[in-house]
Tab-separated table of C-alpha atoms in Angstrom:
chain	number	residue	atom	x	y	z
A	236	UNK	CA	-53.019	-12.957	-43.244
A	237	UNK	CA	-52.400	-13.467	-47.224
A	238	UNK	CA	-50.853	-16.812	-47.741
A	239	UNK	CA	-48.476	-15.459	-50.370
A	240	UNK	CA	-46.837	-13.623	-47.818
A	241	UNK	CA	-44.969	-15.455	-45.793
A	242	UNK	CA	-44.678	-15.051	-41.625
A	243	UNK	CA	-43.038	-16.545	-39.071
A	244	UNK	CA	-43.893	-17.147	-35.225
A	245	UNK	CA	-40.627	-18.083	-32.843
A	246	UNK	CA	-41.292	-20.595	-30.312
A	247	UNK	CA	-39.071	-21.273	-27.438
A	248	UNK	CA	-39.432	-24.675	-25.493
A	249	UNK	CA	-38.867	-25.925	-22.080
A	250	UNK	CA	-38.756	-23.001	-20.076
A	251	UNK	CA	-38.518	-24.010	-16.422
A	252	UNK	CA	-36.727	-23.459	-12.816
A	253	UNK	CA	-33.535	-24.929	-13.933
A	254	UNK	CA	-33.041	-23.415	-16.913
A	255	UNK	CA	-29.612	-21.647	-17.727
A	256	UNK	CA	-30.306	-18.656	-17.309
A	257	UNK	CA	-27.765	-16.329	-19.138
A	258	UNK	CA	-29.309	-18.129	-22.711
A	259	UNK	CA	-32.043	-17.677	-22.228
A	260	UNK	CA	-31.916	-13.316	-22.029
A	261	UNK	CA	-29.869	-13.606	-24.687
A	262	UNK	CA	-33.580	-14.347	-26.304
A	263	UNK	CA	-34.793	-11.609	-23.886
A	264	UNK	CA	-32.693	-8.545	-24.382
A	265	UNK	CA	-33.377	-9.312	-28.962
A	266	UNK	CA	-37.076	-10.421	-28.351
A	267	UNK	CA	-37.404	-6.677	-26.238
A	268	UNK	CA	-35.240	-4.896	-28.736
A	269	UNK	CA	-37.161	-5.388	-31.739
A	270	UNK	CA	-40.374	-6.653	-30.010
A	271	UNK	CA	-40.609	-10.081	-30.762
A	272	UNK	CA	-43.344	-12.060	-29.118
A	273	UNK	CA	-42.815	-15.459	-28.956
A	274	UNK	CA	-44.755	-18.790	-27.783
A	275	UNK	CA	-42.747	-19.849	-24.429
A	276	UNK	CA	-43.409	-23.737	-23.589
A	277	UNK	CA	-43.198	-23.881	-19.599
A	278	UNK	CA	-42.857	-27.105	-17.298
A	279	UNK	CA	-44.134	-25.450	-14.174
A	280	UNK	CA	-42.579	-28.783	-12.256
A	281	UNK	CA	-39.759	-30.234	-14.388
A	282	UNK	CA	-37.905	-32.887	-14.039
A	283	UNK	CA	-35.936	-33.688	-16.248
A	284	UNK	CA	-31.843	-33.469	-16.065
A	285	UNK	CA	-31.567	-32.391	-19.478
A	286	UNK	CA	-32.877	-29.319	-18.936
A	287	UNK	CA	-30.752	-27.115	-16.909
A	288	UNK	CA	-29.011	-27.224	-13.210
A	289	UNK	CA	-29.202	-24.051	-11.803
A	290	UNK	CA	-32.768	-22.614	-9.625
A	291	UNK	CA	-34.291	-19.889	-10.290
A	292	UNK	CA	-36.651	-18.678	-7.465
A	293	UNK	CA	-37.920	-15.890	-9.527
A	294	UNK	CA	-39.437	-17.857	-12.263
A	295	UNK	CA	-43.049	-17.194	-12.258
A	296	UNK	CA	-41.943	-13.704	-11.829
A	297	UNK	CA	-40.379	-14.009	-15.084
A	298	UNK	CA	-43.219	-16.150	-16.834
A	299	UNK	CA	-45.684	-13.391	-15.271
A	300	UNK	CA	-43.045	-10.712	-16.801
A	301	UNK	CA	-43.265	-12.529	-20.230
A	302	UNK	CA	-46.958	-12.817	-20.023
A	303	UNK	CA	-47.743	-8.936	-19.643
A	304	UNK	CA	-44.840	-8.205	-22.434
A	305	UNK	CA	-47.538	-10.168	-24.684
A	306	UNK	CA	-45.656	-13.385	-25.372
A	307	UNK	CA	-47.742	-16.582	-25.453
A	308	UNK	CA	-47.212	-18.802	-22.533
A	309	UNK	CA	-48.131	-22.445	-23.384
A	310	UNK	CA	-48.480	-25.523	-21.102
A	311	UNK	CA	-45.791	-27.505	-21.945
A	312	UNK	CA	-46.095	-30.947	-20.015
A	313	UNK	CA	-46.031	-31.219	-16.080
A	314	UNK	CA	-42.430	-33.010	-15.442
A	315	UNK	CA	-41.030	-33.360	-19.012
A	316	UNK	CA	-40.690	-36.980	-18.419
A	317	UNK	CA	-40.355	-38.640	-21.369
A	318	UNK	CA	-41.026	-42.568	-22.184
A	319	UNK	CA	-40.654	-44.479	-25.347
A	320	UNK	CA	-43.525	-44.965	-27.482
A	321	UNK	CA	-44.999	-46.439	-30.597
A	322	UNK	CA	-44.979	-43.638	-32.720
A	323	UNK	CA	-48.117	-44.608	-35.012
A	324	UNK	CA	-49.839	-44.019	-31.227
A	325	UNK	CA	-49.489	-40.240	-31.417
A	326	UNK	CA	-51.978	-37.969	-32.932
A	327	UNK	CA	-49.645	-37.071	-35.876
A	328	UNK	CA	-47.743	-40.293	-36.086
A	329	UNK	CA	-44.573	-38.844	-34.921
A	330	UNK	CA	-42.332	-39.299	-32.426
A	331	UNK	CA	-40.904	-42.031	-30.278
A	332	UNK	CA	-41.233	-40.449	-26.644
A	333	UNK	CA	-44.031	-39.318	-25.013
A	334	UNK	CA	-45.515	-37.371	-21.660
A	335	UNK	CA	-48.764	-38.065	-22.822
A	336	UNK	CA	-48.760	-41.021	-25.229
A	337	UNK	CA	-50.361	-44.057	-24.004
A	338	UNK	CA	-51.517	-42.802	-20.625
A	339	UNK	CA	-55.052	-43.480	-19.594
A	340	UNK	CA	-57.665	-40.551	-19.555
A	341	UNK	CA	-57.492	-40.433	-15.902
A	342	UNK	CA	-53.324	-40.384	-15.848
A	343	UNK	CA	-53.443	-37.438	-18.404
A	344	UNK	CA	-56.277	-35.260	-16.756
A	345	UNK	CA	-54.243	-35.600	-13.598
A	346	UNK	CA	-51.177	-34.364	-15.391
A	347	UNK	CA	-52.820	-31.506	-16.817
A	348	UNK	CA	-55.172	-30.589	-13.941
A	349	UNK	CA	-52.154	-30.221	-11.741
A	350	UNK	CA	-50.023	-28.499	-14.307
A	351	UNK	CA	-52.296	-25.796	-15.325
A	352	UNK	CA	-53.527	-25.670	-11.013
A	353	UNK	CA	-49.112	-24.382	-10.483
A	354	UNK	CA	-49.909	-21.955	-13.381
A	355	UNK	CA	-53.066	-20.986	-11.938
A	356	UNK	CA	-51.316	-20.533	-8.302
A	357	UNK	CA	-48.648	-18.065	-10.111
A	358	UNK	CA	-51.697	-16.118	-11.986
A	359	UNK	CA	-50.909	-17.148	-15.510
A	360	UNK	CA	-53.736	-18.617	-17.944
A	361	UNK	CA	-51.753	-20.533	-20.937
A	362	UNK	CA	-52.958	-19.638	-23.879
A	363	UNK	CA	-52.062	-22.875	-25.423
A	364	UNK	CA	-51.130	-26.216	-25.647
A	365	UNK	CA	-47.559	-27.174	-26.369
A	366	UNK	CA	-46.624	-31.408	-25.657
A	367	UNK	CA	-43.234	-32.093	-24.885
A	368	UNK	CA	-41.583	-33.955	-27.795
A	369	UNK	CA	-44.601	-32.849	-29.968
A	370	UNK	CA	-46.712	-35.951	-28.905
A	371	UNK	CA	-49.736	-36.086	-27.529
A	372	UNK	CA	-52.795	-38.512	-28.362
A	373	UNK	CA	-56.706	-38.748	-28.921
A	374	UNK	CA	-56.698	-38.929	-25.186
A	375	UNK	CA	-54.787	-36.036	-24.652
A	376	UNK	CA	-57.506	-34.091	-26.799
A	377	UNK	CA	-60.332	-34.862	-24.917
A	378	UNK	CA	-58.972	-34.362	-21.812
A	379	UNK	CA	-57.713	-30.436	-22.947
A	380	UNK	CA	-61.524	-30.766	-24.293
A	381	UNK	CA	-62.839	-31.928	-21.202
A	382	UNK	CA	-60.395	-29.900	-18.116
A	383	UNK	CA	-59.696	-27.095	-19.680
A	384	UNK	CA	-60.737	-24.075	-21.982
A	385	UNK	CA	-57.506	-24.372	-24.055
A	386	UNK	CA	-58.305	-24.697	-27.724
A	387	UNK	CA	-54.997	-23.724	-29.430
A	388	UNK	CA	-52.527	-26.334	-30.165
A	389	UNK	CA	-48.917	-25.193	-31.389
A	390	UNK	CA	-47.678	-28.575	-33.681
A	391	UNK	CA	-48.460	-29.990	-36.625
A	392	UNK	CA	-47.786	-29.445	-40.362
A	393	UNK	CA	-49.174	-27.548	-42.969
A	394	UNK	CA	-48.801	-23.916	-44.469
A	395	UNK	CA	-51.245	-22.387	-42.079
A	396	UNK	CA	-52.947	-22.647	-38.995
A	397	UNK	CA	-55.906	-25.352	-39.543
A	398	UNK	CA	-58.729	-26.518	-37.369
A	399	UNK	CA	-59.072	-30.484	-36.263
A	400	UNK	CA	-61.762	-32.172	-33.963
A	401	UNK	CA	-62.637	-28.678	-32.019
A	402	UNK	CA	-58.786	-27.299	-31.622
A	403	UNK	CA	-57.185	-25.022	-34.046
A	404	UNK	CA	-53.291	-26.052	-34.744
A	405	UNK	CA	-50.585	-23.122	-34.989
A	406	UNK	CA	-48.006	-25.422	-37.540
A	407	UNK	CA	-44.570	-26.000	-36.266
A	408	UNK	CA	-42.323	-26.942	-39.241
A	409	UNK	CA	-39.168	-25.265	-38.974
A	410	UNK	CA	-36.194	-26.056	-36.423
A	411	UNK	CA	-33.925	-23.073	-37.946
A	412	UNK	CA	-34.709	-20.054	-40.125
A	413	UNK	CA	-35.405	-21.113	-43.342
A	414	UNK	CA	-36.692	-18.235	-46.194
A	415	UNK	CA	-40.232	-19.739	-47.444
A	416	UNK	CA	-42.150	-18.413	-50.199
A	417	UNK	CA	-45.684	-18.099	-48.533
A	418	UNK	CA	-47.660	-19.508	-45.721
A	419	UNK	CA	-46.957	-19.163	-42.084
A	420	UNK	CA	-44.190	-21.020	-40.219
A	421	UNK	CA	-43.271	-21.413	-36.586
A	422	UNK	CA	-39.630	-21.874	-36.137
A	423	UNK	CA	-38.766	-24.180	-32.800
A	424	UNK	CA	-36.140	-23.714	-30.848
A	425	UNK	CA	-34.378	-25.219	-27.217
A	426	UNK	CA	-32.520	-22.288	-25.579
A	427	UNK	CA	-31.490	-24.666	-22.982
A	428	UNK	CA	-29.596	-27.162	-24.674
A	429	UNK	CA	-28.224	-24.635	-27.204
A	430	UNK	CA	-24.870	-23.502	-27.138
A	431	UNK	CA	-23.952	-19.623	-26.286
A	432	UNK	CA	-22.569	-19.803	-29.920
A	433	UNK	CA	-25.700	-21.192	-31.717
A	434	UNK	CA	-28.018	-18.657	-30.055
A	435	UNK	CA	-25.976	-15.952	-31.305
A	436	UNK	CA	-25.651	-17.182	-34.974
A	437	UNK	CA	-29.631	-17.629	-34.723
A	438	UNK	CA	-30.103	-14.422	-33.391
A	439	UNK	CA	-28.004	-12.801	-36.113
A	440	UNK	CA	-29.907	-14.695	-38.968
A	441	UNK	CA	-32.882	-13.503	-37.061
A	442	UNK	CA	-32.296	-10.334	-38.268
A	443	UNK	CA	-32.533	-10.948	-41.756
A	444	UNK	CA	-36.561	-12.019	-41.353
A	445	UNK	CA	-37.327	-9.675	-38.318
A	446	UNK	CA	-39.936	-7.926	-40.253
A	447	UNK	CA	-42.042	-10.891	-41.016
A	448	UNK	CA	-42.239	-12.100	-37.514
A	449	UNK	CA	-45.778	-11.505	-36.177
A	450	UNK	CA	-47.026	-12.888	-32.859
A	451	UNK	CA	-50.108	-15.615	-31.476
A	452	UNK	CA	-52.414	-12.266	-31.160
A	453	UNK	CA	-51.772	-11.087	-35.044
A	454	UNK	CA	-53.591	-14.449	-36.410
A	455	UNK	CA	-57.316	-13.710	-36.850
A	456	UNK	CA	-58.268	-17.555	-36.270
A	457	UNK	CA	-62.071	-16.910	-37.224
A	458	UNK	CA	-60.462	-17.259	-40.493
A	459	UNK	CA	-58.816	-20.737	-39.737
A	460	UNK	CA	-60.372	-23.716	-42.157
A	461	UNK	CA	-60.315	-27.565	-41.518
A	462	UNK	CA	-57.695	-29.487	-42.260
A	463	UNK	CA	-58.221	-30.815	-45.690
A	464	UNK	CA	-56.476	-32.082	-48.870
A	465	UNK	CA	-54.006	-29.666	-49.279
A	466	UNK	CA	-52.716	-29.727	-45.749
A	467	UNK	CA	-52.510	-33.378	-45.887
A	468	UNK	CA	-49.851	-32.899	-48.868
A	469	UNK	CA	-47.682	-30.538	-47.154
A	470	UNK	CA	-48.162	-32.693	-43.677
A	471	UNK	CA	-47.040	-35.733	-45.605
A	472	UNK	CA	-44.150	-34.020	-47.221
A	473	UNK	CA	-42.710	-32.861	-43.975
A	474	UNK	CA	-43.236	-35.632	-42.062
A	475	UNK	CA	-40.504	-37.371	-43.922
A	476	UNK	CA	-38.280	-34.583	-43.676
A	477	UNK	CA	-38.589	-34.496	-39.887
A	478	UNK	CA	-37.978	-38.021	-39.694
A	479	UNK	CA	-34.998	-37.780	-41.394
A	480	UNK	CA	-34.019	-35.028	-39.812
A	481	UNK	CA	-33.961	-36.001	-36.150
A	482	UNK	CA	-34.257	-40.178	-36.930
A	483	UNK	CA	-37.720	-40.676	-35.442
């Protein structure tokens, strides 16, 4: 991939038993129309309230479903349990609320060993890691090091996928389709707590960059460098933007 031409990967969090069901194939029935394959962040035992209130029994008939279509299934979490933490505590410095933050190395291989062990139980390897409020810490790292064979990480900023102490980060910068000049962007979004609305306005912006949408499996990561000066610019630059944005 040329940096002067821009892409864009869509990533769809907190997919899980509860979740309402009708928004979520809204994202379905597009993503099979014009064959869209996003990252899908799944809490294979959730939780939390926030999420949804309905049960579906055939979800890891759907996650398997989503996983032969090609999307990218990450782990996202075990519960989605959030606590407050000290931001300057995560690996990026961002975010006050955690699943992972501040847990001891034995508390967060226990939380990942029996997350991926459901996945494993439904026959679905994650191809990546996705933390639940974007924060995770060094601990976190070396337990994914450590438990797992997971080395792809989708967060973090910069203009293209980087490499940091062994993982290689997919960026996640955008929260709504913005048109970018170059570089590749992954655009976030929470089906769940989206209104009916909002997914279809999204959907019909969507349109407008379908064509530069590429998937996980187009990136040719042998190509992927280490994070240096340059991504430290564009990290610091939208750092403060998020921060604004969503008062973290």
């Amino acid at each position: 991939m040329k940096l002067f031409l821009v892409k864009y990967i869509i990533r769809l969090d907190d997919a899980c038993h509860q979740m309402p069901l009708k928004k979520w194939k809204k994202f379905e029935l597009f993503f099979d129309e014009y064959n869209i394959k996003p990252i899908i962040g799944v809490v294979p035992e959730n939780k939390d309230i926030n999420l949804g209130n309905e049960y579906d029994h055939d979800f890891w008939l759907r996650v398997k479903k989503w996983d032969d279509l090609g999307w990218s299934i990450a782990v996202h979490g075990l519960n989605h349990l959030l606590k407050p933490i000290d931001q300057s505590k995560s690996f990026f410095g961002f975010g006050k609320k955690s699943e992972f933050v501040g847990l001891s190395k034995n508390q967060q291989s226990k939380i990942i060993s029996k997350s991926l062990s459901i996945f494993s139980s439904n026959n679905i390897e994650p191809k990546l890691f996705m933390a639940p409020s974007h924060t995770f810490d060094q601990i976190t790292l070396e337990c994914l090091n450590e438990f797992t064979s997971i080395k792809l990480i989708t967060d973090g900023f910069s203009y293209r996928p980087f490499k940091k102490q062994g993982f290689t980060f997919i960026p996640q910068q955008l929260w709504s389709i913005k048109k970018m000049p170059f570089g590749l962007y992954t655009i976030c979004l929470h089906p769940s707590t989206m209104s009916e609305s909002q997914i279809d306005e999204f959907l019909e912006k969507l349109m407008g960059i379908k064509n530069k949408i590429i998937s996980l499996d187009d990136l040719d990561f042998s190509n992927a460098q280490n994070f240096d000066i340059k991504d430290q610019i564009f990290s610091m630059i939208y750092r403060i933007i998020a921060k604004i944005k969503f008062s973290l």
